[in-house]
PDB file of C-alpha atoms and ligand atoms in Angstrom:
ATOM      1  CA  MET T   1      24.924   2.349 -24.217  1.00  0.00           C
ATOM      2  CA  ASP T   2      22.143   0.121 -25.888  1.00  0.00           C
ATOM      3  CA  GLY T   3      20.313   3.266 -27.410  1.00  0.00           C
ATOM      4  CA  THR T   4      17.307   2.935 -25.214  1.00  0.00           C
ATOM      5  CA  GLN T   5      15.471   6.157 -24.229  1.00  0.00           C
ATOM      6  CA  VAL T   6      12.766   6.840 -21.748  1.00  0.00           C
ATOM      7  CA  ILE T   7      10.805   9.842 -20.717  1.00  0.00           C
ATOM      8  CA  GLY T   8      11.141  11.233 -17.326  1.00  0.00           C
ATOM      9  CA  VAL T   9       8.480  13.515 -15.997  1.00  0.00           C
ATOM     10  CA  ASP T  10       9.081  15.582 -12.790  1.00  0.00           C
ATOM     11  CA  VAL T  11       5.704  16.868 -11.594  1.00  0.00           C
ATOM     12  CA  GLY T  12       6.126  19.899  -9.165  1.00  0.00           C
ATOM     13  CA  GLY T  13       3.744  22.327  -7.582  1.00  0.00           C
ATOM     14  CA  THR T  14       4.602  24.970 -10.169  1.00  0.00           C
ATOM     15  CA  LYS T  15       6.256  23.164 -13.091  1.00  0.00           C
ATOM     16  CA  ILE T  16       6.031  19.883 -14.964  1.00  0.00           C
ATOM     17  CA  LEU T  17       9.455  18.974 -16.338  1.00  0.00           C
ATOM     18  CA  ALA T  18       9.674  16.471 -19.021  1.00  0.00           C
ATOM     19  CA  GLY T  19      12.599  15.001 -20.928  1.00  0.00           C
ATOM     20  CA  ILE T  20      14.140  12.273 -22.856  1.00  0.00           C
ATOM     21  CA  VAL T  21      16.648  10.409 -20.825  1.00  0.00           C
ATOM     22  CA  GLY T  22      19.243   7.814 -21.705  1.00  0.00           C
ATOM     23  CA  ARG T  23      20.703   5.156 -19.719  1.00  0.00           C
ATOM     24  CA  ASP T  24      23.842   7.235 -19.065  1.00  0.00           C
ATOM     25  CA  GLY T  25      21.624   9.834 -17.483  1.00  0.00           C
ATOM     26  CA  GLN T  26      22.174  12.315 -20.492  1.00  0.00           C
ATOM     27  CA  MET T  27      18.911  14.278 -21.471  1.00  0.00           C
ATOM     28  CA  ALA T  28      18.547  14.573 -25.200  1.00  0.00           C
ATOM     29  CA  ARG T  29      15.419  16.964 -24.970  1.00  0.00           C
ATOM     30  CA  ARG T  30      13.620  18.672 -22.127  1.00  0.00           C
ATOM     31  CA  ARG T  31      10.620  20.935 -21.845  1.00  0.00           C
ATOM     32  CA  GLU T  32       9.064  22.777 -18.991  1.00  0.00           C
ATOM     33  CA  ASN T  33       5.292  23.653 -18.695  1.00  0.00           C
ATOM     34  CA  SER T  34       3.483  25.272 -15.740  1.00  0.00           C
ATOM     35  CA  THR T  35       1.495  22.663 -13.661  1.00  0.00           C
ATOM     36  CA  PRO T  36      -2.336  23.121 -14.112  1.00  0.00           C
ATOM     37  CA  LEU T  37      -3.525  23.261 -10.443  1.00  0.00           C
ATOM     38  CA  GLY T  38      -7.315  23.906 -11.141  1.00  0.00           C
ATOM     39  CA  SER T  39      -8.600  20.132 -10.686  1.00  0.00           C
ATOM     40  CA  GLN T  40      -7.128  16.584 -11.023  1.00  0.00           C
ATOM     41  CA  SER T  41      -8.404  16.208 -14.579  1.00  0.00           C
ATOM     42  CA  GLU T  42      -6.721  19.514 -15.716  1.00  0.00           C
ATOM     43  CA  LEU T  43      -3.627  18.249 -13.894  1.00  0.00           C
ATOM     44  CA  LEU T  44      -3.749  14.991 -15.682  1.00  0.00           C
ATOM     45  CA  ALA T  45      -4.345  16.554 -19.022  1.00  0.00           C
ATOM     46  CA  GLY T  46      -1.049  18.685 -18.356  1.00  0.00           C
ATOM     47  CA  ILE T  47       0.855  15.587 -17.597  1.00  0.00           C
ATOM     48  CA  ASP T  48      -0.427  13.830 -20.714  1.00  0.00           C
ATOM     49  CA  ASN T  49       0.699  16.980 -22.611  1.00  0.00           C
ATOM     50  CA  ALA T  50       4.034  16.826 -21.297  1.00  0.00           C
ATOM     51  CA  VAL T  51       4.480  13.289 -22.381  1.00  0.00           C
ATOM     52  CA  GLU T  52       2.873  13.698 -25.742  1.00  0.00           C
ATOM     53  CA  GLU T  53       5.390  16.467 -26.566  1.00  0.00           C
ATOM     54  CA  MET T  54       8.278  14.134 -25.882  1.00  0.00           C
ATOM     55  CA  LEU T  55       6.919  10.947 -27.408  1.00  0.00           C
ATOM     56  CA  GLU T  56       9.112   9.474 -30.003  1.00  0.00           C
ATOM     57  CA  ASP T  57       9.144   5.929 -31.794  1.00  0.00           C
ATOM     58  CA  ASP T  58      12.072   4.578 -29.695  1.00  0.00           C
ATOM     59  CA  VAL T  59      10.707   5.559 -26.094  1.00  0.00           C
ATOM     60  CA  ALA T  60      10.670   2.381 -24.183  1.00  0.00           C
ATOM     61  CA  ALA T  61       8.963   3.338 -20.985  1.00  0.00           C
ATOM     62  CA  LEU T  62       7.692   6.273 -18.780  1.00  0.00           C
ATOM     63  CA  GLY T  63       8.708   7.356 -15.364  1.00  0.00           C
ATOM     64  CA  PHE T  64       7.030   9.971 -13.042  1.00  0.00           C
ATOM     65  CA  GLY T  65       8.336  11.746  -9.968  1.00  0.00           C
ATOM     66  CA  LEU T  66       5.482  12.929  -7.903  1.00  0.00           C
ATOM     67  CA  PRO T  67       5.403  15.223  -4.861  1.00  0.00           C
ATOM     68  CA  SER T  68       3.498  12.675  -2.450  1.00  0.00           C
ATOM     69  CA  PRO T  69       4.151   9.485  -0.688  1.00  0.00           C
ATOM     70  CA  ILE T  70       3.512   6.617  -3.176  1.00  0.00           C
ATOM     71  CA  ASP T  71       1.797   3.219  -2.638  1.00  0.00           C
ATOM     72  CA  GLN T  72       3.859   0.990  -5.025  1.00  0.00           C
ATOM     73  CA  ARG T  73       1.544  -1.753  -4.496  1.00  0.00           C
ATOM     74  CA  THR T  74      -1.522  -0.029  -5.913  1.00  0.00           C
ATOM     75  CA  GLY T  75       0.318   2.840  -8.075  1.00  0.00           C
ATOM     76  CA  ARG T  76      -1.351   5.584  -6.202  1.00  0.00           C
ATOM     77  CA  ALA T  77      -0.043   8.974  -4.933  1.00  0.00           C
ATOM     78  CA  MET T  78      -1.341   9.100  -1.095  1.00  0.00           C
ATOM     79  CA  GLN T  79      -1.128  12.551   0.238  1.00  0.00           C
ATOM     80  CA  ALA T  80       0.033  15.010  -2.571  1.00  0.00           C
ATOM     81  CA  VAL T  81       0.190  18.426  -0.942  1.00  0.00           C
ATOM     82  CA  ASN T  82       0.786  21.026  -3.609  1.00  0.00           C
ATOM     83  CA  ILE T  83      -0.944  19.396  -6.632  1.00  0.00           C
ATOM     84  CA  PRO T  84      -4.524  18.095  -6.843  1.00  0.00           C
ATOM     85  CA  LEU T  85      -3.811  14.452  -7.100  1.00  0.00           C
ATOM     86  CA  ASP T  86      -5.521  12.116  -4.946  1.00  0.00           C
ATOM     87  CA  ASP T  87      -5.515   8.207  -4.221  1.00  0.00           C
ATOM     88  CA  SER T  88      -8.807   7.753  -6.333  1.00  0.00           C
ATOM     89  CA  ILE T  89      -6.962   6.825  -9.380  1.00  0.00           C
ATOM     90  CA  ASP T  90      -4.205   4.219 -10.058  1.00  0.00           C
ATOM     91  CA  PHE T  91      -1.869   6.696 -11.567  1.00  0.00           C
ATOM     92  CA  ARG T  92       0.565   4.109 -12.879  1.00  0.00           C
ATOM     93  CA  ALA T  93      -2.011   1.944 -14.365  1.00  0.00           C
ATOM     94  CA  ARG T  94      -3.856   4.969 -15.980  1.00  0.00           C
ATOM     95  CA  MET T  95      -0.548   6.223 -17.647  1.00  0.00           C
ATOM     96  CA  ALA T  96       0.222   2.368 -18.770  1.00  0.00           C
ATOM     97  CA  GLU T  97      -2.981   2.214 -20.428  1.00  0.00           C
ATOM     98  CA  ARG T  98      -2.943   5.718 -21.895  1.00  0.00           C
ATOM     99  CA  PHE T  99       0.473   5.405 -23.675  1.00  0.00           C
ATOM    100  CA  GLY T 100       0.875   1.632 -24.072  1.00  0.00           C
ATOM    101  CA  LEU T 101       4.258   1.574 -22.276  1.00  0.00           C
ATOM    102  CA  PRO T 102       5.620   0.263 -19.207  1.00  0.00           C
ATOM    103  CA  VAL T 103       5.424   3.002 -16.434  1.00  0.00           C
ATOM    104  CA  GLY T 104       7.361   3.514 -13.228  1.00  0.00           C
ATOM    105  CA  ILE T 105       6.427   6.057 -10.417  1.00  0.00           C
ATOM    106  CA  ASP T 106       8.185   7.395  -7.285  1.00  0.00           C
ATOM    107  CA  ASN T 107       8.282  10.112  -4.767  1.00  0.00           C
ATOM    108  CA  ASP T 108       9.920  13.177  -6.415  1.00  0.00           C
ATOM    109  CA  ALA T 109      12.809  13.150  -3.638  1.00  0.00           C
ATOM    110  CA  ASN T 110      13.371   9.502  -3.987  1.00  0.00           C
ATOM    111  CA  ALA T 111      13.858  10.072  -7.689  1.00  0.00           C
ATOM    112  CA  ALA T 112      16.303  12.801  -7.054  1.00  0.00           C
ATOM    113  CA  ALA T 113      18.322  10.591  -4.789  1.00  0.00           C
ATOM    114  CA  TYR T 114      18.536   8.079  -7.160  1.00  0.00           C
ATOM    115  CA  ALA T 115      19.775  10.425  -9.902  1.00  0.00           C
ATOM    116  CA  GLU T 116      22.340  11.976  -7.368  1.00  0.00           C
ATOM    117  CA  PHE T 117      23.479   8.259  -6.442  1.00  0.00           C
ATOM    118  CA  GLN T 118      24.036   7.113 -10.108  1.00  0.00           C
ATOM    119  CA  PHE T 119      25.336  10.362 -11.811  1.00  0.00           C
ATOM    120  CA  GLY T 120      26.055  13.094  -9.038  1.00  0.00           C
ATOM    121  CA  ALA T 121      27.473  13.334  -5.497  1.00  0.00           C
ATOM    122  CA  GLY T 122      26.710   9.604  -4.754  1.00  0.00           C
ATOM    123  CA  ARG T 123      28.331   8.142  -7.751  1.00  0.00           C
ATOM    124  CA  ASP T 124      31.230   6.439  -5.713  1.00  0.00           C
ATOM    125  CA  VAL T 125      29.376   5.041  -2.827  1.00  0.00           C
ATOM    126  CA  ARG T 126      26.917   2.122  -2.005  1.00  0.00           C
ATOM    127  CA  THR T 127      24.739   3.592   0.680  1.00  0.00           C
ATOM    128  CA  MET T 128      23.672   7.075   0.557  1.00  0.00           C
ATOM    129  CA  VAL T 129      21.050   9.289   2.098  1.00  0.00           C
ATOM    130  CA  MET T 130      19.624  12.538   0.497  1.00  0.00           C
ATOM    131  CA  LEU T 131      17.602  15.281   2.219  1.00  0.00           C
ATOM    132  CA  THR T 132      15.955  17.904  -0.280  1.00  0.00           C
ATOM    133  CA  LEU T 133      15.621  21.239   1.368  1.00  0.00           C
ATOM    134  CA  GLY T 134      12.993  23.332  -0.519  1.00  0.00           C
ATOM    135  CA  SER T 135       9.696  24.758   0.526  1.00  0.00           C
ATOM    136  CA  GLY T 136       9.247  21.251   2.097  1.00  0.00           C
ATOM    137  CA  CYS T 137      11.790  18.630   3.110  1.00  0.00           C
ATOM    138  CA  GLY T 138      12.099  15.162   1.199  1.00  0.00           C
ATOM    139  CA  GLY T 139      14.394  12.437   1.490  1.00  0.00           C
ATOM    140  CA  GLY T 140      15.536   9.352  -0.249  1.00  0.00           C
ATOM    141  CA  VAL T 141      17.963   6.430   0.480  1.00  0.00           C
ATOM    142  CA  VAL T 142      20.020   4.093  -1.542  1.00  0.00           C
ATOM    143  CA  ILE T 143      21.027   1.009   0.284  1.00  0.00           C
ATOM    144  CA  GLU T 144      23.878  -1.132  -1.043  1.00  0.00           C
ATOM    145  CA  GLY T 145      23.243   0.106  -4.459  1.00  0.00           C
ATOM    146  CA  GLU T 146      19.434  -0.185  -4.556  1.00  0.00           C
ATOM    147  CA  LEU T 147      16.914   2.705  -4.313  1.00  0.00           C
ATOM    148  CA  TYR T 148      14.477   2.226  -1.391  1.00  0.00           C
ATOM    149  CA  ARG T 149      11.060   2.203  -3.035  1.00  0.00           C
ATOM    150  CA  GLY T 150       9.084   2.985   0.216  1.00  0.00           C
ATOM    151  CA  TRP T 151       8.303   6.131   1.722  1.00  0.00           C
ATOM    152  CA  ALA T 152      11.547   7.710   3.116  1.00  0.00           C
ATOM    153  CA  GLU T 153       9.634  10.727   4.333  1.00  0.00           C
ATOM    154  CA  PHE T 154      12.545  11.885   6.335  1.00  0.00           C
ATOM    155  CA  GLY T 155      11.330  15.370   6.640  1.00  0.00           C
ATOM    156  CA  HIS T 156       8.547  13.923   8.803  1.00  0.00           C
ATOM    157  CA  MET T 157      10.822  12.486  11.321  1.00  0.00           C
ATOM    158  CA  VAL T 158      10.120  13.643  14.944  1.00  0.00           C
ATOM    159  CA  ILE T 159      13.189  15.792  16.137  1.00  0.00           C
ATOM    160  CA  GLU T 160      11.294  17.426  19.053  1.00  0.00           C
ATOM    161  CA  TYR T 161       8.476  16.144  21.035  1.00  0.00           C
ATOM    162  CA  ASP T 162       5.333  18.214  20.831  1.00  0.00           C
ATOM    163  CA  GLY T 163       7.441  20.715  18.906  1.00  0.00           C
ATOM    164  CA  LEU T 164       6.491  23.244  15.990  1.00  0.00           C
ATOM    165  CA  PRO T 165       3.339  22.223  14.019  1.00  0.00           C
ATOM    166  CA  CYS T 166       4.436  20.655  10.709  1.00  0.00           C
ATOM    167  CA  GLN T 167       3.861  22.385   7.340  1.00  0.00           C
ATOM    168  CA  GLY T 168       0.945  21.599   4.716  1.00  0.00           C
ATOM    169  CA  THR T 169      -1.496  19.033   5.528  1.00  0.00           C
ATOM    170  CA  CYS T 170       0.712  17.052   7.981  1.00  0.00           C
ATOM    171  CA  THR T 171      -1.074  16.997  11.537  1.00  0.00           C
ATOM    172  CA  GLY T 172       2.386  16.250  13.334  1.00  0.00           C
ATOM    173  CA  ARG T 173       4.529  18.214  15.583  1.00  0.00           C
ATOM    174  CA  GLY T 174       8.299  18.572  16.039  1.00  0.00           C
ATOM    175  CA  HIS T 175       8.931  17.001  12.646  1.00  0.00           C
ATOM    176  CA  LEU T 176      12.274  17.994  10.849  1.00  0.00           C
ATOM    177  CA  GLU T 177      10.750  19.781   8.149  1.00  0.00           C
ATOM    178  CA  PRO T 178       9.244  22.970   9.794  1.00  0.00           C
ATOM    179  CA  TYR T 179      12.788  23.539  11.195  1.00  0.00           C
ATOM    180  CA  VAL T 180      14.985  23.043   8.120  1.00  0.00           C
ATOM    181  CA  THR T 181      13.258  24.253   5.084  1.00  0.00           C
ATOM    182  CA  GLY T 182      13.754  27.466   3.042  1.00  0.00           C
ATOM    183  CA  PHE T 183      10.213  28.233   4.230  1.00  0.00           C
ATOM    184  CA  ALA T 184      11.397  27.851   7.724  1.00  0.00           C
ATOM    185  CA  ALA T 185      14.463  29.983   7.128  1.00  0.00           C
ATOM    186  CA  THR T 186      12.116  32.701   5.521  1.00  0.00           C
ATOM    187  CA  LYS T 187       9.984  32.824   8.662  1.00  0.00           C
ATOM    188  CA  LEU T 188      12.811  33.196  11.061  1.00  0.00           C
ATOM    189  CA  ALA T 189      14.462  35.687   8.754  1.00  0.00           C
ATOM    190  CA  GLN T 190      11.304  37.948   8.710  1.00  0.00           C
ATOM    191  CA  ALA T 191      11.041  37.694  12.281  1.00  0.00           C
ATOM    192  CA  GLU T 192      14.510  39.186  12.599  1.00  0.00           C
ATOM    193  CA  PHE T 193      14.897  41.292   9.907  1.00  0.00           C
ATOM    194  CA  GLY T 194      11.416  42.163   8.518  1.00  0.00           C
ATOM    195  CA  PRO T 195       9.066  40.986   5.864  1.00  0.00           C
ATOM    196  CA  ALA T 196      11.330  41.830   2.830  1.00  0.00           C
ATOM    197  CA  VAL T 197      13.817  39.232   3.851  1.00  0.00           C
ATOM    198  CA  ASP T 198      13.561  35.716   2.560  1.00  0.00           C
ATOM    199  CA  SER T 199      15.754  32.715   2.887  1.00  0.00           C
ATOM    200  CA  HIS T 200      17.785  33.829  -0.181  1.00  0.00           C
ATOM    201  CA  ARG T 201      18.543  37.134   1.369  1.00  0.00           C
ATOM    202  CA  LEU T 202      19.189  35.527   4.623  1.00  0.00           C
ATOM    203  CA  VAL T 203      22.026  33.529   3.203  1.00  0.00           C
ATOM    204  CA  ARG T 204      23.351  36.735   1.609  1.00  0.00           C
ATOM    205  CA  LEU T 205      23.481  38.504   4.905  1.00  0.00           C
ATOM    206  CA  ALA T 206      25.278  35.588   6.358  1.00  0.00           C
ATOM    207  CA  ARG T 207      27.823  35.710   3.623  1.00  0.00           C
ATOM    208  CA  GLU T 208      28.318  39.528   4.246  1.00  0.00           C
ATOM    209  CA  GLY T 209      29.053  38.690   7.841  1.00  0.00           C
ATOM    210  CA  GLU T 210      25.830  39.680   9.469  1.00  0.00           C
ATOM    211  CA  PRO T 211      26.214  37.937  12.843  1.00  0.00           C
ATOM    212  CA  ARG T 212      22.468  37.374  13.685  1.00  0.00           C
ATOM    213  CA  ALA T 213      21.917  35.845  10.200  1.00  0.00           C
ATOM    214  CA  ILE T 214      24.853  33.639  10.594  1.00  0.00           C
ATOM    215  CA  GLU T 215      23.228  32.387  13.934  1.00  0.00           C
ATOM    216  CA  ILE T 216      20.022  31.763  12.587  1.00  0.00           C
ATOM    217  CA  LEU T 217      21.495  29.424   9.766  1.00  0.00           C
ATOM    218  CA  ASP T 218      23.527  27.875  12.605  1.00  0.00           C
ATOM    219  CA  GLY T 219      20.284  26.923  14.618  1.00  0.00           C
ATOM    220  CA  ILE T 220      18.838  25.457  11.561  1.00  0.00           C
ATOM    221  CA  GLY T 221      21.968  23.384  10.840  1.00  0.00           C
ATOM    222  CA  ARG T 222      21.924  21.996  14.256  1.00  0.00           C
ATOM    223  CA  ARG T 223      18.328  20.783  13.809  1.00  0.00           C
ATOM    224  CA  LEU T 224      19.178  19.466  10.505  1.00  0.00           C
ATOM    225  CA  GLY T 225      22.241  17.743  12.218  1.00  0.00           C
ATOM    226  CA  ALA T 226      19.839  16.115  14.700  1.00  0.00           C
ATOM    227  CA  GLY T 227      17.717  14.649  11.769  1.00  0.00           C
ATOM    228  CA  ILE T 228      20.818  13.307  10.040  1.00  0.00           C
ATOM    229  CA  GLY T 229      22.146  11.962  13.254  1.00  0.00           C
ATOM    230  CA  SER T 230      19.055   9.563  13.464  1.00  0.00           C
ATOM    231  CA  LEU T 231      19.517   8.554   9.718  1.00  0.00           C
ATOM    232  CA  VAL T 232      23.157   7.723  10.427  1.00  0.00           C
ATOM    233  CA  ASN T 233      22.147   5.497  13.120  1.00  0.00           C
ATOM    234  CA  ILE T 234      19.614   3.919  11.031  1.00  0.00           C
ATOM    235  CA  PHE T 235      21.291   3.477   7.859  1.00  0.00           C
ATOM    236  CA  ASN T 236      25.024   4.166   8.548  1.00  0.00           C
ATOM    237  CA  PRO T 237      25.547   5.717   5.141  1.00  0.00           C
ATOM    238  CA  GLU T 238      28.824   6.640   3.566  1.00  0.00           C
ATOM    239  CA  LEU T 239      27.290   9.790   2.363  1.00  0.00           C
ATOM    240  CA  VAL T 240      24.659  12.374   3.177  1.00  0.00           C
ATOM    241  CA  VAL T 241      23.566  14.497   0.279  1.00  0.00           C
ATOM    242  CA  ILE T 242      21.648  17.975   0.748  1.00  0.00           C
ATOM    243  CA  GLY T 243      19.770  19.142  -2.176  1.00  0.00           C
ATOM    244  CA  GLY T 244      16.932  21.597  -2.957  1.00  0.00           C
ATOM    245  CA  GLY T 245      17.038  25.212  -3.287  1.00  0.00           C
ATOM    246  CA  PHE T 246      17.971  25.834   0.473  1.00  0.00           C
ATOM    247  CA  SER T 247      21.135  23.929  -0.050  1.00  0.00           C
ATOM    248  CA  ALA T 248      22.649  27.049  -1.231  1.00  0.00           C
ATOM    249  CA  ALA T 249      23.010  28.067   2.396  1.00  0.00           C
ATOM    250  CA  GLY T 250      26.057  25.442   2.233  1.00  0.00           C
ATOM    251  CA  ASP T 251      28.376  25.375   5.158  1.00  0.00           C
ATOM    252  CA  PHE T 252      26.341  27.929   7.049  1.00  0.00           C
ATOM    253  CA  ILE T 253      23.995  25.038   7.815  1.00  0.00           C
ATOM    254  CA  LEU T 254      26.332  22.188   6.874  1.00  0.00           C
ATOM    255  CA  ASP T 255      29.049  22.806   9.466  1.00  0.00           C
ATOM    256  CA  PRO T 256      26.877  22.952  12.578  1.00  0.00           C
ATOM    257  CA  ALA T 257      25.012  19.786  11.106  1.00  0.00           C
ATOM    258  CA  ARG T 258      28.457  18.014  10.911  1.00  0.00           C
ATOM    259  CA  GLU T 259      29.152  18.845  14.419  1.00  0.00           C
ATOM    260  CA  ILE T 260      25.851  17.520  15.786  1.00  0.00           C
ATOM    261  CA  VAL T 261      26.086  14.450  13.725  1.00  0.00           C
ATOM    262  CA  ALA T 262      29.479  13.730  14.868  1.00  0.00           C
ATOM    263  CA  ARG T 263      28.051  13.712  18.313  1.00  0.00           C
ATOM    264  CA  GLU T 264      25.023  11.550  17.635  1.00  0.00           C
ATOM    265  CA  GLY T 265      26.395   8.902  15.516  1.00  0.00           C
ATOM    266  CA  LEU T 266      27.021   5.586  17.175  1.00  0.00           C
ATOM    267  CA  ALA T 267      30.387   4.001  16.937  1.00  0.00           C
ATOM    268  CA  GLY T 268      32.170   6.785  15.161  1.00  0.00           C
ATOM    269  CA  ALA T 269      29.667   6.860  12.259  1.00  0.00           C
ATOM    270  CA  GLY T 270      28.863  10.443  12.803  1.00  0.00           C
ATOM    271  CA  LYS T 271      32.469  11.259  12.184  1.00  0.00           C
ATOM    272  CA  ARG T 272      33.075   9.009   9.264  1.00  0.00           C
ATOM    273  CA  VAL T 273      29.853  10.097   7.201  1.00  0.00           C
ATOM    274  CA  GLN T 274      30.485  12.762   4.549  1.00  0.00           C
ATOM    275  CA  ILE T 275      27.900  15.448   4.415  1.00  0.00           C
ATOM    276  CA  VAL T 276      27.944  17.169   1.029  1.00  0.00           C
ATOM    277  CA  ARG T 277      25.770  19.313  -1.235  1.00  0.00           C
ATOM    278  CA  ALA T 278      24.077  17.745  -4.210  1.00  0.00           C
ATOM    279  CA  GLU T 279      25.471  18.020  -7.666  1.00  0.00           C
ATOM    280  CA  LEU T 280      22.748  17.717 -10.245  1.00  0.00           C
ATOM    281  CA  GLY T 281      20.710  20.901  -9.114  1.00  0.00           C
ATOM    282  CA  THR T 282      17.178  21.077 -10.447  1.00  0.00           C
ATOM    283  CA  ALA T 283      17.782  18.311 -13.235  1.00  0.00           C
ATOM    284  CA  ALA T 284      18.063  15.585 -10.525  1.00  0.00           C
ATOM    285  CA  GLY T 285      14.140  15.083 -10.260  1.00  0.00           C
ATOM    286  CA  LEU T 286      13.941  14.507 -14.001  1.00  0.00           C
ATOM    287  CA  ILE T 287      16.927  12.444 -14.447  1.00  0.00           C
ATOM    288  CA  GLY T 288      15.749  10.273 -11.532  1.00  0.00           C
ATOM    289  CA  ALA T 289      12.351   9.963 -12.946  1.00  0.00           C
ATOM    290  CA  GLY T 290      14.112   8.650 -16.038  1.00  0.00           C
ATOM    291  CA  LEU T 291      15.848   6.021 -13.984  1.00  0.00           C
ATOM    292  CA  VAL T 292      12.525   5.022 -12.442  1.00  0.00           C
ATOM    293  CA  ALA T 293      11.416   4.468 -16.067  1.00  0.00           C
ATOM    294  CA  PHE T 294      14.138   2.173 -16.779  1.00  0.00           C
ATOM    295  CA  ASP T 295      13.585   0.212 -13.638  1.00  0.00           C
ATOM    296  CA  ALA T 296       9.956  -0.388 -15.074  1.00  0.00           C
ATOM    297  CA  LEU T 297      11.690  -2.197 -18.024  1.00  0.00           C
ATOM    298  CA  LYS T 298      13.310  -4.798 -15.693  1.00  0.00           C
TER     299      LYS T 298
HETATM  300 ZN1   ZN E   1       5.312  16.388   9.192  1.00  0.00          ZN
END
């Protein structure tokens, strides 16, 4: 441990989480503020504020996890869906100039995957895929120990030609996302059990043995398995980590996913790969943003 510290900032659609992160992934301090959504300038002011609250003399770099595909060549967020940030500004250069520190940026799900790889479920492997199931579906991949810094938008893989319309501003159809998120589960749950039942209640009903709830989660898990099966055939990972709030569905979705992955994977890869839940919970995005900051020091 060389004493170097950075500030990690995880910018979400409802909260901005900021913290001081060490090389060992430990957080010295952290704070949570609500995300200003009125305009891009209000959002940027909110993010500046979160950084200023953490600034200490020995902070060496800043790292940001953003809910958007990132263009690493230009430092821009390309199509943020739930925050008012667009590609009119070079976010990375703006922050570097404002704070006079090296700055790294990445997609929030990439950052979470990086944290799980270093300090969570993936700490003993070299190649790992992560899928984050929340209101949307994000992804990240670590290949031979290196975080892939490209898009890795695994939620937007086509799993069914001309299938369900995707969520948010995505114009695609049959993407993984509209089948496997907590949002998707809530829709299916409400169609079956009425408007008061959301994805959390659906999982509780399954735990209580309600057969139709178990069946709905089984259907979601099989579609998740189809997506993971394709990722196994592309990356041949040792481990697939499932994070995000809807990962609380656990083996109700992971067991059917494992069955489909075993079928889809080439050369036994679908049977070898481990599919597990993430370990770091909501801290993964913040710790990962810190790791992105350390990479900016290289
Ligand atoms: Zn999509």
